[in-house]
Short mmCIF file of N, CA and C in Angstrom, two decimals:
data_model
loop_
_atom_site.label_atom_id
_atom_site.label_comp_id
_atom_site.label_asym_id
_atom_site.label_seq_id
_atom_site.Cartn_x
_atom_site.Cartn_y
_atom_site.Cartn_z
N UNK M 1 6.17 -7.60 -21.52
CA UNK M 1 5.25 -6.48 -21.49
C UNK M 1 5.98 -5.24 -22.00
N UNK M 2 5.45 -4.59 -23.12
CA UNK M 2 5.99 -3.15 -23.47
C UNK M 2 5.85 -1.91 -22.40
N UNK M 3 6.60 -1.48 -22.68
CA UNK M 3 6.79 -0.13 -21.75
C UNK M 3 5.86 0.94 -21.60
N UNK M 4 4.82 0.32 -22.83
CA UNK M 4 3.62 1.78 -23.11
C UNK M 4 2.90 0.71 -22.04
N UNK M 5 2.82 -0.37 -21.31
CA UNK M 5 1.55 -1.24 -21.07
C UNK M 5 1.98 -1.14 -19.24
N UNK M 6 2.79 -0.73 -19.11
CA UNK M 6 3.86 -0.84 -17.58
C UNK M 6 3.44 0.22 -16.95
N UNK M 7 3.00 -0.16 -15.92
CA UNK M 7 2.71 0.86 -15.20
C UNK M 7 3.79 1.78 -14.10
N UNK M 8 3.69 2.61 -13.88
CA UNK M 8 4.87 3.80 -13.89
C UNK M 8 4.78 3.81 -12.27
N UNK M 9 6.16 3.37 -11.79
CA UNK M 9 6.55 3.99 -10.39
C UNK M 9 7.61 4.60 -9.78
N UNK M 10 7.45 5.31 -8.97
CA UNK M 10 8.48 6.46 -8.40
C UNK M 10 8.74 5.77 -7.44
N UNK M 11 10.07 5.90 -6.93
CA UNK M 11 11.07 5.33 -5.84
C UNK M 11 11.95 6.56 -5.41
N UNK M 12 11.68 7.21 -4.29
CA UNK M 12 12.23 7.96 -3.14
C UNK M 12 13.62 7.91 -2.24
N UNK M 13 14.61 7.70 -2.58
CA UNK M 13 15.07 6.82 -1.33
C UNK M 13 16.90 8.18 -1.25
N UNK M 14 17.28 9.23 -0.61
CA UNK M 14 18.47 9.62 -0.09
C UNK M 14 19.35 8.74 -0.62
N UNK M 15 19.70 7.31 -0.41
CA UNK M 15 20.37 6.60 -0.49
C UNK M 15 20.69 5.92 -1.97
N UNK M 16 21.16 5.98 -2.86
CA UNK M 16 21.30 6.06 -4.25
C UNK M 16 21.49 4.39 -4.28
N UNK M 17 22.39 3.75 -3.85
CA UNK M 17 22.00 2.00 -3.99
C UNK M 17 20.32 1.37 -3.53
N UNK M 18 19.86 2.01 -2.90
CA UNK M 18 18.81 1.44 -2.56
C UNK M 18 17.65 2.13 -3.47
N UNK M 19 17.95 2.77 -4.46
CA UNK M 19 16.87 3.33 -5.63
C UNK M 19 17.28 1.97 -6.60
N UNK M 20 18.55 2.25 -6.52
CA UNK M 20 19.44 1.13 -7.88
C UNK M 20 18.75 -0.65 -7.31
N UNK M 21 18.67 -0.52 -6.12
CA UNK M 21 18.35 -1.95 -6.02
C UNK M 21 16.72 -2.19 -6.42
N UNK M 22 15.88 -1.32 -6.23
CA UNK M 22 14.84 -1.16 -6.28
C UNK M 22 14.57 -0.99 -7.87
N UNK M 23 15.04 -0.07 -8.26
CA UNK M 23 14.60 -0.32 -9.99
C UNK M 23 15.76 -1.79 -10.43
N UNK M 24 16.56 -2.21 -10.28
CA UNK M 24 16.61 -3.56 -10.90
C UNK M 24 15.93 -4.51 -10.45
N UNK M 25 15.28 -4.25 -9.21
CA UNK M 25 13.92 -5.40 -8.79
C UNK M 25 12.51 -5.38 -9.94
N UNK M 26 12.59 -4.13 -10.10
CA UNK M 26 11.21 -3.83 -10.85
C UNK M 26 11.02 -3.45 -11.82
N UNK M 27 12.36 -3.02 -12.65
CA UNK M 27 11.85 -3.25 -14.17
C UNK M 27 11.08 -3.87 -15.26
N UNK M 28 11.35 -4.61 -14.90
CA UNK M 28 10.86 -5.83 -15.76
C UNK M 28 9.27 -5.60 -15.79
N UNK M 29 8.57 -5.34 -15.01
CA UNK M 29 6.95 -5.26 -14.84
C UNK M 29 6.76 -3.92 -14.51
N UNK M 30 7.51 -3.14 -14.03
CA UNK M 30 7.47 -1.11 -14.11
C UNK M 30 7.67 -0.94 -14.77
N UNK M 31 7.46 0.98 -14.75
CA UNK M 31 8.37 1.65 -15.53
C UNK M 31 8.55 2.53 -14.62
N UNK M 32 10.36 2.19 -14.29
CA UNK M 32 10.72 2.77 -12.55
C UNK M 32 11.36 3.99 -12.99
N UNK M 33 10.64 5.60 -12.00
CA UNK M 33 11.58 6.41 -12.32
C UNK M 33 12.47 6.41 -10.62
N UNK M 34 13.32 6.84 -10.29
CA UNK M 34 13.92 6.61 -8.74
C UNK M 34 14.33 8.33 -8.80
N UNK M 35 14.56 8.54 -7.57
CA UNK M 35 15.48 10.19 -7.19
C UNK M 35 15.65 9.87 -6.20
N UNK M 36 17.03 10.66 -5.63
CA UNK M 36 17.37 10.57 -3.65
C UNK M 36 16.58 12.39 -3.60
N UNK M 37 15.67 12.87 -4.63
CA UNK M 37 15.54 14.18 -3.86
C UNK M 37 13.97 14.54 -3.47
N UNK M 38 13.25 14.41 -2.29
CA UNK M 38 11.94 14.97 -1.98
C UNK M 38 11.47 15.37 -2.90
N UNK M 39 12.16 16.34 -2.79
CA UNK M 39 11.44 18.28 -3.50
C UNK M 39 11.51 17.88 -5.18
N UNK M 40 12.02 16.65 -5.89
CA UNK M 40 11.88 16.69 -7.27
C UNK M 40 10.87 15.54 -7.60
N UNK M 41 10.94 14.43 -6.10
CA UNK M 41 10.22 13.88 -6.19
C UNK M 41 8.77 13.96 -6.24
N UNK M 42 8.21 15.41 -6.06
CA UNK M 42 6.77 15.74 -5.74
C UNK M 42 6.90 15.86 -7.66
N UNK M 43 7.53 16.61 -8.23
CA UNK M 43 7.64 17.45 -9.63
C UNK M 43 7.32 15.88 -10.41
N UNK M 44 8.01 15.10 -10.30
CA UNK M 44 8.07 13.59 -11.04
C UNK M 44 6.50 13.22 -10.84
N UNK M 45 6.40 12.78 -9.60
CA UNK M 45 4.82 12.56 -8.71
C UNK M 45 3.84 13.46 -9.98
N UNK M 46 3.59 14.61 -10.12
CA UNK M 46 2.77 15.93 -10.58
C UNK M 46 2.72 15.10 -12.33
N UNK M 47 4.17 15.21 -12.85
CA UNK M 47 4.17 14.84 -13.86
C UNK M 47 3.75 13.63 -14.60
N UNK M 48 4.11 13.01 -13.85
CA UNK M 48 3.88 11.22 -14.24
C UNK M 48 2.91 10.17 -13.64
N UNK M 49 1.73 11.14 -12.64
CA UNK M 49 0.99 10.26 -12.02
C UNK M 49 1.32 9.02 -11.89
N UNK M 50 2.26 8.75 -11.29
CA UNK M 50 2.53 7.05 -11.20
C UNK M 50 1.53 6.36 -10.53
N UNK M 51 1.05 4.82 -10.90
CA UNK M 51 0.65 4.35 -9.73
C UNK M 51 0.85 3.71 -9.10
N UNK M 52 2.31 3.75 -8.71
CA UNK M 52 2.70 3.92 -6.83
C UNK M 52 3.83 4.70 -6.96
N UNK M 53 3.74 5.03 -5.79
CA UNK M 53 5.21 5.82 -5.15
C UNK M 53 5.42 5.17 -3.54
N UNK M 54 6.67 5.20 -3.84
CA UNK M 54 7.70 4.12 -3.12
C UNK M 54 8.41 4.90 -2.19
N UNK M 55 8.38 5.14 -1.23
CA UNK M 55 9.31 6.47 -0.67
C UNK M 55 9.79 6.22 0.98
N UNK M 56 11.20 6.03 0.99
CA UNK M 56 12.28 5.89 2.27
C UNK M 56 11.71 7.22 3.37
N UNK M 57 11.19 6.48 4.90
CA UNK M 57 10.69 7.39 5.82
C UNK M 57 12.11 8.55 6.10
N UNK M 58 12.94 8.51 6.30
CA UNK M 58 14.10 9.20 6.88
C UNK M 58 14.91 9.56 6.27
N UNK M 59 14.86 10.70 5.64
CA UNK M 59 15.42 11.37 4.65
C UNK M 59 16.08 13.04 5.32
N UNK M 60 17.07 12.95 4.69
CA UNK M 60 17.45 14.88 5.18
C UNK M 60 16.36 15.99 5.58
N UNK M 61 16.23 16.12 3.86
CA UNK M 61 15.30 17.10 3.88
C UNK M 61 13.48 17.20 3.82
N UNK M 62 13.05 15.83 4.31
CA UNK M 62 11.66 15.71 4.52
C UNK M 62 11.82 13.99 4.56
N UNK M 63 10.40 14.06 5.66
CA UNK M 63 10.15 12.47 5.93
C UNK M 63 9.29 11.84 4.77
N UNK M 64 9.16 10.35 4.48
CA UNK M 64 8.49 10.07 4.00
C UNK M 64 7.51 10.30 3.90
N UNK M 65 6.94 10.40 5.38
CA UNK M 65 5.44 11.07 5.74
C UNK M 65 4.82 11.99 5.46
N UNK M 66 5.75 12.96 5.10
CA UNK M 66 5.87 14.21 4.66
C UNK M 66 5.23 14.58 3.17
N UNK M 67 6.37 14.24 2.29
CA UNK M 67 6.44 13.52 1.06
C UNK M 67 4.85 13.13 0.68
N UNK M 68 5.09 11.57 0.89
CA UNK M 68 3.62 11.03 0.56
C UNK M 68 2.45 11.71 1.06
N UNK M 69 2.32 12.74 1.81
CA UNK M 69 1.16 13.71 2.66
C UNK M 69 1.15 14.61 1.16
N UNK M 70 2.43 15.11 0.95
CA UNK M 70 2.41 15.94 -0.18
C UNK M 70 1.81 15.74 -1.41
N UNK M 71 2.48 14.27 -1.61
CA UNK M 71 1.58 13.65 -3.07
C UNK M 71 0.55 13.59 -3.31
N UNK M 72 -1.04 13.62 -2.19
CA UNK M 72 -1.65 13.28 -2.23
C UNK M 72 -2.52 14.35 -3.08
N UNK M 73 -2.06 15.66 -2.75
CA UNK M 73 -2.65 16.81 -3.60
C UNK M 73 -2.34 16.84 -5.00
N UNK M 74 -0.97 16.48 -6.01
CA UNK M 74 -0.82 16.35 -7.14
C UNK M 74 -1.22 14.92 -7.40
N UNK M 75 -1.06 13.70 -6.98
CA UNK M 75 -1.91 12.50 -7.36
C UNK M 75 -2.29 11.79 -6.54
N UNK M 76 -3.34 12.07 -5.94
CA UNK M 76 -4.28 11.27 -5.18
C UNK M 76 -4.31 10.07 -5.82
N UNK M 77 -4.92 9.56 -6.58
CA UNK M 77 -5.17 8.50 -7.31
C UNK M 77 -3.76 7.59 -6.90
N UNK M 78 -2.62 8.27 -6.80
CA UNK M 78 -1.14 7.09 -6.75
C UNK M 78 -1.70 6.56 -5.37
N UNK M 79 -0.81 4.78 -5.50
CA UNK M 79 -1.25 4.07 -4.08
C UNK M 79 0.83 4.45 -3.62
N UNK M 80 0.29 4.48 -2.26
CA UNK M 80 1.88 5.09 -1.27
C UNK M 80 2.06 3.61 -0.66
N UNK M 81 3.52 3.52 -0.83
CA UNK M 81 3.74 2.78 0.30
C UNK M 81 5.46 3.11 0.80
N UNK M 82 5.33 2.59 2.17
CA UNK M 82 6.71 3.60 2.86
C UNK M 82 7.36 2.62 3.22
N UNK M 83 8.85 2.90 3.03
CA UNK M 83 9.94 2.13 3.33
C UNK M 83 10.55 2.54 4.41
N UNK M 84 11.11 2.37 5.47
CA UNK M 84 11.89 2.67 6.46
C UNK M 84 12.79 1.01 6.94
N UNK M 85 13.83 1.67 7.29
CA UNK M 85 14.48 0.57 8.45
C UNK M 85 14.21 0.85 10.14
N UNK M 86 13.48 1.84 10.03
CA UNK M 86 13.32 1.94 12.19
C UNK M 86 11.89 1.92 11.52
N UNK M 87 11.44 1.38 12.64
CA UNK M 87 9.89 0.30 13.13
C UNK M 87 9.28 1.28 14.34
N UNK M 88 9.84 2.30 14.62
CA UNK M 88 9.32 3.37 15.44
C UNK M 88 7.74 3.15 15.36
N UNK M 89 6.68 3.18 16.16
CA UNK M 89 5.47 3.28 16.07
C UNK M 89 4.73 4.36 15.55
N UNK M 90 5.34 5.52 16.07
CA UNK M 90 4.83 6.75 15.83
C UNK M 90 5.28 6.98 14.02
N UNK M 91 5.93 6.44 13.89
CA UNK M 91 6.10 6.99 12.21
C UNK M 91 5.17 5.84 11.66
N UNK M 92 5.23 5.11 11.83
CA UNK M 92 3.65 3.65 11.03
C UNK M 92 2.29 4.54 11.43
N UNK M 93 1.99 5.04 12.55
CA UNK M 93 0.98 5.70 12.89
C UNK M 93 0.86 6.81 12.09
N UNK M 94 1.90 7.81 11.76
CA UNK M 94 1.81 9.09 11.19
C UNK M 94 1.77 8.54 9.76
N UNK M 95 2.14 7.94 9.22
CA UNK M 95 2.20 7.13 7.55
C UNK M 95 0.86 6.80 7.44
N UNK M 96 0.39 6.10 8.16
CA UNK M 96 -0.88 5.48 8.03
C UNK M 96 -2.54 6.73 8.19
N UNK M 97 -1.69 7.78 8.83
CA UNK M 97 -3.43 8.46 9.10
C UNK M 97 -2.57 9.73 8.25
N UNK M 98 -1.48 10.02 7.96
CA UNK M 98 -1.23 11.44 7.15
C UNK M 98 -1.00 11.10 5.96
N UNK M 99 -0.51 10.03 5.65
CA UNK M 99 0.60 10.25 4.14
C UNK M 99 -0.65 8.58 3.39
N UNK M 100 -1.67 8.16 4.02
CA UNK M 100 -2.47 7.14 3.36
C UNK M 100 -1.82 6.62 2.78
N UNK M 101 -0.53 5.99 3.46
CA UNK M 101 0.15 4.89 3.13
C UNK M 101 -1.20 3.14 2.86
N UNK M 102 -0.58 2.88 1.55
CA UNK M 102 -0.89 1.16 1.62
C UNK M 102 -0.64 0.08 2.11
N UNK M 103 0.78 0.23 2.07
CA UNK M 103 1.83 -0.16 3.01
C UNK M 103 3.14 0.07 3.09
N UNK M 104 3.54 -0.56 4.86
CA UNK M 104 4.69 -0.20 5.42
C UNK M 104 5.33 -1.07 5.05
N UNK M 105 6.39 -1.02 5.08
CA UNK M 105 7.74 -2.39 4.47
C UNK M 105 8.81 -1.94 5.01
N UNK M 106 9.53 -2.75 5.94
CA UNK M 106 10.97 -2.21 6.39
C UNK M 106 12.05 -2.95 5.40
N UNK M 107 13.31 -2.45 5.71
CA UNK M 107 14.03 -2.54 5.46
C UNK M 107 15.25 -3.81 6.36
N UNK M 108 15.72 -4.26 5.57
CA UNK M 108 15.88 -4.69 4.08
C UNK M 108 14.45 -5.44 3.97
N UNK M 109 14.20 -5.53 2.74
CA UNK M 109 13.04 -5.73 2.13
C UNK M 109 13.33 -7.01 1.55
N UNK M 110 12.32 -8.52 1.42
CA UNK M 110 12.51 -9.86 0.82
C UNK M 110 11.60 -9.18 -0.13
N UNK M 111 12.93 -9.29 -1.58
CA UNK M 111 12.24 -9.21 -3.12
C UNK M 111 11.23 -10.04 -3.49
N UNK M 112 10.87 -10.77 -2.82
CA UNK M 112 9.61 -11.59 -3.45
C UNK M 112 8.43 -11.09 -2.49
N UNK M 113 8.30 -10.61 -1.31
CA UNK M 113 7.29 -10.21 -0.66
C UNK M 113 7.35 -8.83 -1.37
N UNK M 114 8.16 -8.11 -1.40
CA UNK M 114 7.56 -6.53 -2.34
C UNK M 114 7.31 -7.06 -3.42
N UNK M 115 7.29 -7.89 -3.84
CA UNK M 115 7.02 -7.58 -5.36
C UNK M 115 5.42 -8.49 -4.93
N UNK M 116 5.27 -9.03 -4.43
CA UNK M 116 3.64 -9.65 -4.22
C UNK M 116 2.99 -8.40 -3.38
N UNK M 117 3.53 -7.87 -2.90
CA UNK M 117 2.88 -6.30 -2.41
C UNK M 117 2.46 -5.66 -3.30
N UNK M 118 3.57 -5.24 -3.99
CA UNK M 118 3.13 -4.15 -5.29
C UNK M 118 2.13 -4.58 -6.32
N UNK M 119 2.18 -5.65 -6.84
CA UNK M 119 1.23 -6.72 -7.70
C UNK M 119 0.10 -6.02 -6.94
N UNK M 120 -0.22 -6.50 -5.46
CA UNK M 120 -1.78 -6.54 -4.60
C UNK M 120 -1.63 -4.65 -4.82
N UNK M 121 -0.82 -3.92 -4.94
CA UNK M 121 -0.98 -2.74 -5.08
C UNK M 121 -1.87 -1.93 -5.82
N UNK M 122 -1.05 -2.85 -7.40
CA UNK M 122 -1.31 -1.97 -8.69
C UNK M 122 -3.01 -2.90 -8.91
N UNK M 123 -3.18 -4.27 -8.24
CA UNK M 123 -4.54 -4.48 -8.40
C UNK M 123 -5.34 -3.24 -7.85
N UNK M 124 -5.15 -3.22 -6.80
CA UNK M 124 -5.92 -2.25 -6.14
C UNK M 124 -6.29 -0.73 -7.20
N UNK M 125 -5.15 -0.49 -7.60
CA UNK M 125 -5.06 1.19 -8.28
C UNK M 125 -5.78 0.54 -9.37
N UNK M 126 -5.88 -0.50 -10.44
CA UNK M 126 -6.60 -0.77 -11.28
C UNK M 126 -7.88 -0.99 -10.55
N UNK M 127 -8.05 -1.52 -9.74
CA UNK M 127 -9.59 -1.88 -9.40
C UNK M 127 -10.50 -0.22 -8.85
N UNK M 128 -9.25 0.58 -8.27
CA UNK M 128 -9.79 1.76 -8.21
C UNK M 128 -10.21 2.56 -9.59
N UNK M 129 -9.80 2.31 -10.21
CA UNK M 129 -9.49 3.31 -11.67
C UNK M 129 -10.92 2.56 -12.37
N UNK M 130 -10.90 1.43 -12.44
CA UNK M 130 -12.19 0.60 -13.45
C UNK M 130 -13.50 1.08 -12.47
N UNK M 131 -13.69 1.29 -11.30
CA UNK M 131 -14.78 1.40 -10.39
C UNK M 131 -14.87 3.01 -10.89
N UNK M 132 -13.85 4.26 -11.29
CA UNK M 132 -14.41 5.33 -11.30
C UNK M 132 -14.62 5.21 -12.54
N UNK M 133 -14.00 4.43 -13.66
CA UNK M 133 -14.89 4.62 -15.55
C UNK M 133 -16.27 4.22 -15.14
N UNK M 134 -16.31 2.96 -14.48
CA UNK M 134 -17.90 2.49 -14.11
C UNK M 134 -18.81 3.69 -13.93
N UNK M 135 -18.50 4.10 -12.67
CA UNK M 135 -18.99 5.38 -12.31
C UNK M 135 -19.63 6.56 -13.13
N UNK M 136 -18.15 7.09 -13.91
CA UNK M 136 -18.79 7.95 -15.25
C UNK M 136 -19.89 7.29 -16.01
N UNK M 137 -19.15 6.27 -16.33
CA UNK M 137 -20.49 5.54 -17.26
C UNK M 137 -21.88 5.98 -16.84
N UNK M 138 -22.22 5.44 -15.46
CA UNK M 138 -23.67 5.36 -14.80
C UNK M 138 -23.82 6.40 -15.38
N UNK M 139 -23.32 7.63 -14.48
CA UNK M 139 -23.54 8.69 -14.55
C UNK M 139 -24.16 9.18 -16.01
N UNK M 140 -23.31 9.16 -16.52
CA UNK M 140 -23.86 9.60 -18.04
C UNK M 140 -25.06 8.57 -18.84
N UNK M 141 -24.97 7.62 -18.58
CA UNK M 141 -26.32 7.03 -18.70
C UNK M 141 -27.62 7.30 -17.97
N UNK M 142 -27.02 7.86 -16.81
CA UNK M 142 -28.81 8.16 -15.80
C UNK M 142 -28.65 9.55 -16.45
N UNK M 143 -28.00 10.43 -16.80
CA UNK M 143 -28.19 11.63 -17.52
C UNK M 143 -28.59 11.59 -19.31
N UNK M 144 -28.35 10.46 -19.48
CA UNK M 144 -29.00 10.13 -20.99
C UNK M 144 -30.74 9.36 -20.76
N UNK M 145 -30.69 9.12 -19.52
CA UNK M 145 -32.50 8.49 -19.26
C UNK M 145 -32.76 9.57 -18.70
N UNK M 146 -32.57 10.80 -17.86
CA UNK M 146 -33.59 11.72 -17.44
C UNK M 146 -33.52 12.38 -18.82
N UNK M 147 -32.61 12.77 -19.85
CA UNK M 147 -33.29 13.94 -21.10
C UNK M 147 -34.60 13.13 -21.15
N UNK M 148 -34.17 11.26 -22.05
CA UNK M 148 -34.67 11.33 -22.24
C UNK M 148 -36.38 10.91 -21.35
N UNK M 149 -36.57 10.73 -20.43
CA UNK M 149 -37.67 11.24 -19.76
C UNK M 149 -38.56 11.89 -19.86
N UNK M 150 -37.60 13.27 -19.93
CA UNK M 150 -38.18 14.61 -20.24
C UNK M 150 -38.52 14.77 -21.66
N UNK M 151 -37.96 14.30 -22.35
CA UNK M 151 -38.35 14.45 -23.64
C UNK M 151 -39.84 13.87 -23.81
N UNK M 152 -39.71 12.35 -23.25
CA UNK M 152 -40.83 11.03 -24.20
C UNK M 152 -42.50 12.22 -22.86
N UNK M 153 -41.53 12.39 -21.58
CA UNK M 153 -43.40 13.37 -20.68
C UNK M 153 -44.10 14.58 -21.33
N UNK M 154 -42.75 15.24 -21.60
CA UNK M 154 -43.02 16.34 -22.87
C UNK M 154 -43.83 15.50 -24.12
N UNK M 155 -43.74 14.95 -24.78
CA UNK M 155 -44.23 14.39 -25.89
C UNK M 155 -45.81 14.02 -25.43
N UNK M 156 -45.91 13.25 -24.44
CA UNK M 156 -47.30 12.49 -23.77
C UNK M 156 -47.91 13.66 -23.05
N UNK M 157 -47.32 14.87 -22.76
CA UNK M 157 -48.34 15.75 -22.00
C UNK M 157 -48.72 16.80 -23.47
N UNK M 158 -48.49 17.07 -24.27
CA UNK M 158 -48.89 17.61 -25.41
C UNK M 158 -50.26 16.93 -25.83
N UNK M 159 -50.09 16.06 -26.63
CA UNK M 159 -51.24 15.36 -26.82
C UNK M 159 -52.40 15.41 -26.07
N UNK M 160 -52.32 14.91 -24.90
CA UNK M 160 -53.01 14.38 -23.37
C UNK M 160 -53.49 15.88 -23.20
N UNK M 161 -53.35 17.42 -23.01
CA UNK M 161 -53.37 18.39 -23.02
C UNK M 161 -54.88 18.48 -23.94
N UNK M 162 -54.57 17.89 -25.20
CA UNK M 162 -55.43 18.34 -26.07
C UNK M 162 -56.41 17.51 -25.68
N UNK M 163 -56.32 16.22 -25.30
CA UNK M 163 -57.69 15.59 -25.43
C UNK M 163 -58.48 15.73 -23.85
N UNK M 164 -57.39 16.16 -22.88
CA UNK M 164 -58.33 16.61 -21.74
C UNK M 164 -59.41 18.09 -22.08
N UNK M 165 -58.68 18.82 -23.14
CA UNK M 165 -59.17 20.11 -22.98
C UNK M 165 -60.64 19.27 -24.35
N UNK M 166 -60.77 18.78 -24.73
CA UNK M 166 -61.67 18.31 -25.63
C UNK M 166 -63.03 17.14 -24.78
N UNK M 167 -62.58 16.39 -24.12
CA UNK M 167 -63.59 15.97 -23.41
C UNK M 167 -64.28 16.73 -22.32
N UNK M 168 -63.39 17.91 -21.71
CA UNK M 168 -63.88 18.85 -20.93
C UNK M 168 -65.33 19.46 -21.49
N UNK M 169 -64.74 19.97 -23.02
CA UNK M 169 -65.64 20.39 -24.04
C UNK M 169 -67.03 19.60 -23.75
#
Protein backbone atom coordinates (compact mmCIF):
# COMPACT_ATOMS: atom_id res chain seq x y z
CA UNK A 1 0.00 0.00 0.00
CA UNK A 2 1.41 3.57 -0.93
CA UNK A 3 1.77 6.10 1.55
CA UNK A 4 -0.77 8.54 -0.21
CA UNK A 5 -3.46 5.39 0.46
CA UNK A 6 -2.28 4.89 4.46
CA UNK A 7 -4.02 6.20 6.73
CA UNK A 8 -2.24 8.62 9.19
CA UNK A 9 -1.66 7.96 12.98
CA UNK A 10 -0.33 9.81 15.91
CA UNK A 11 1.35 7.96 18.80
CA UNK A 12 1.75 9.89 22.21
CA UNK A 13 3.88 8.15 24.46
CA UNK A 14 6.86 10.31 27.18
CA UNK A 15 8.68 7.26 26.70
CA UNK A 16 10.66 7.37 23.33
CA UNK A 17 11.10 3.28 22.91
CA UNK A 18 7.62 2.77 23.23
CA UNK A 19 6.75 5.39 20.20
CA UNK A 20 9.79 3.43 18.36
CA UNK A 21 8.08 0.17 19.14
CA UNK A 22 4.84 1.34 18.07
CA UNK A 23 5.74 2.90 14.72
CA UNK A 24 7.81 -0.29 13.74
CA UNK A 25 4.55 -2.23 14.56
CA UNK A 26 2.63 -0.04 12.20
CA UNK A 27 4.25 1.11 9.40
CA UNK A 28 3.68 -1.01 7.08
CA UNK A 29 -0.30 -0.25 6.96
CA UNK A 30 0.13 3.61 8.67
CA UNK A 31 1.51 6.50 8.19
CA UNK A 32 2.91 6.78 11.87
CA UNK A 33 3.79 10.21 13.12
CA UNK A 34 4.97 9.48 17.16
CA UNK A 35 6.14 12.53 19.81
CA UNK A 36 6.90 12.03 23.74
CA UNK A 37 5.35 15.78 23.80
CA UNK A 38 1.38 16.54 24.71
CA UNK A 39 1.47 20.12 23.84
CA UNK A 40 2.96 19.25 20.11
CA UNK A 41 0.95 16.45 20.05
CA UNK A 42 -2.41 18.52 19.89
CA UNK A 43 -0.36 20.85 16.86
CA UNK A 44 0.32 17.32 14.84
CA UNK A 45 -3.51 16.17 15.89
CA UNK A 46 -4.78 20.03 14.28
CA UNK A 47 -2.51 19.46 11.37
CA UNK A 48 -2.81 16.02 10.17
CA UNK A 49 -6.26 14.94 11.22
CA UNK A 50 -5.15 11.50 11.74
CA UNK A 51 -7.48 8.76 12.00
CA UNK A 52 -6.40 7.58 15.21
CA UNK A 53 -4.44 8.87 17.89
CA UNK A 54 -2.72 6.57 20.14
CA UNK A 55 -1.83 8.24 23.38
CA UNK A 56 0.12 6.81 26.85
CA UNK A 57 -2.40 7.75 30.04
CA UNK A 58 0.61 8.99 32.38
CA UNK A 59 2.61 11.40 31.12
CA UNK A 60 4.52 14.54 32.94
CA UNK A 61 2.93 17.16 31.59
CA UNK A 62 -0.78 16.04 30.86
CA UNK A 63 -2.76 12.74 31.07
CA UNK A 64 -3.86 10.93 28.29
CA UNK A 65 -7.25 11.87 29.26
CA UNK A 66 -6.40 15.11 29.04
CA UNK A 67 -4.82 15.07 25.69
CA UNK A 68 -7.45 13.01 23.90
CA UNK A 69 -10.33 15.46 25.74
CA UNK A 70 -8.21 18.07 23.91
CA UNK A 71 -8.23 16.46 20.48
CA UNK A 72 -11.58 16.26 20.28
CA UNK A 73 -11.99 20.06 19.46
CA UNK A 74 -9.22 20.12 16.57
CA UNK A 75 -10.33 16.51 15.24
CA UNK A 76 -13.28 15.11 16.35
CA UNK A 77 -13.60 12.90 13.51
CA UNK A 78 -9.98 11.04 14.87
CA UNK A 79 -10.98 7.58 16.69
CA UNK A 80 -8.79 7.73 20.43
CA UNK A 81 -7.56 4.99 21.93
CA UNK A 82 -5.45 5.01 25.34
CA UNK A 83 -2.56 3.17 26.37
CA UNK A 84 -1.61 2.90 29.97
CA UNK A 85 0.20 0.22 32.12
CA UNK A 86 -1.97 0.95 35.58
CA UNK A 87 -5.58 -0.50 35.14
CA UNK A 88 -6.70 2.11 37.79
CA UNK A 89 -10.56 2.27 37.27
CA UNK A 90 -10.97 5.77 37.61
CA UNK A 91 -8.68 6.57 34.64
CA UNK A 92 -10.79 3.78 32.12
CA UNK A 93 -13.82 5.68 33.55
CA UNK A 94 -12.40 9.24 32.91
CA UNK A 95 -11.02 7.99 29.20
CA UNK A 96 -14.16 6.58 28.44
CA UNK A 97 -16.80 9.53 29.34
CA UNK A 98 -14.02 12.60 28.78
CA UNK A 99 -11.42 11.85 26.23
CA UNK A 100 -14.24 9.27 23.96
CA UNK A 101 -11.75 6.86 24.01
CA UNK A 102 -12.43 3.60 21.51
CA UNK A 103 -10.30 1.78 23.30
CA UNK A 104 -8.28 1.00 26.36
CA UNK A 105 -5.17 -1.25 25.86
CA UNK A 106 -2.64 -1.76 28.61
CA UNK A 107 0.54 -2.19 28.53
CA UNK A 108 2.63 -4.21 27.30
CA UNK A 109 0.47 -4.58 24.46
CA UNK A 110 0.19 -8.30 22.21
CA UNK A 111 1.13 -6.89 18.58
CA UNK A 112 -1.37 -8.89 17.02
CA UNK A 113 -4.36 -7.85 19.27
CA UNK A 114 -3.47 -3.96 18.56
CA UNK A 115 -3.13 -4.35 15.35
CA UNK A 116 -6.77 -6.26 15.03
CA UNK A 117 -7.91 -3.27 17.22
CA UNK A 118 -6.74 -0.64 15.05
CA UNK A 119 -7.93 -2.50 11.72
CA UNK A 120 -11.71 -2.63 13.81
CA UNK A 121 -10.67 1.09 14.39
CA UNK A 122 -9.89 2.57 11.08
CA UNK A 123 -13.15 0.38 9.90
CA UNK A 124 -15.06 2.26 12.11
CA UNK A 125 -13.47 5.95 11.08
CA UNK A 126 -14.12 4.76 7.42
CA UNK A 127 -17.58 3.60 8.10
CA UNK A 128 -17.99 6.95 9.94
CA UNK A 129 -16.62 9.10 7.11
CA UNK A 130 -18.77 7.06 4.11
CA UNK A 131 -22.12 7.50 6.41
CA UNK A 132 -21.35 11.48 6.50
CA UNK A 133 -20.58 11.65 2.23
CA UNK A 134 -23.96 9.58 2.28
CA UNK A 135 -25.42 12.16 4.27
CA UNK A 136 -24.26 15.22 2.13
CA UNK A 137 -25.38 13.43 -0.75
CA UNK A 138 -29.15 13.08 0.61
CA UNK A 139 -28.98 16.27 1.59
CA UNK A 140 -28.22 17.86 -1.57
CA UNK A 141 -30.47 15.72 -3.42
CA UNK A 142 -33.66 16.50 -1.18
CA UNK A 143 -32.43 20.17 -1.88
CA UNK A 144 -32.23 19.45 -5.67
CA UNK A 145 -36.15 17.85 -5.39
CA UNK A 146 -37.60 20.76 -3.31
CA UNK A 147 -36.16 23.60 -6.17
CA UNK A 148 -37.23 21.41 -8.18
CA UNK A 149 -40.83 21.14 -6.73
CA UNK A 150 -41.05 24.57 -6.61
CA UNK A 151 -40.21 25.09 -9.87
CA UNK A 152 -42.54 22.10 -11.82
CA UNK A 153 -45.95 23.95 -8.75
CA UNK A 154 -44.83 27.23 -10.06
CA UNK A 155 -45.16 26.04 -13.64
CA UNK A 156 -48.79 24.06 -12.93
CA UNK A 157 -50.19 27.01 -10.88
CA UNK A 158 -49.63 29.54 -13.82
CA UNK A 159 -51.54 27.83 -16.29
CA UNK A 160 -54.29 26.39 -13.77
CA UNK A 161 -54.59 30.27 -12.68
CA UNK A 162 -55.65 31.01 -16.13
CA UNK A 163 -58.10 28.42 -16.76
CA UNK A 164 -59.77 28.77 -13.28
CA UNK A 165 -60.08 32.51 -13.92
CA UNK A 166 -61.74 31.50 -17.49
CA UNK A 167 -64.31 28.98 -16.45
CA UNK A 168 -65.23 31.34 -13.61
CA UNK A 169 -65.92 33.61 -16.68
Amino acid sequence: MSDLHKHTVICIDDEEHNNQALERLLRKQFHVITTVNPAEALTLIEEHKPALIISDQRMPSMTGVELLKKSMDVSPESIRILLTGYTDLESVIAAINDGQIYRYITKPWDPQELLLNLQKAIETFDLKNEVKRKNMALQSLDQLKNNFMLMVSHELRTPLAGMISFTDL
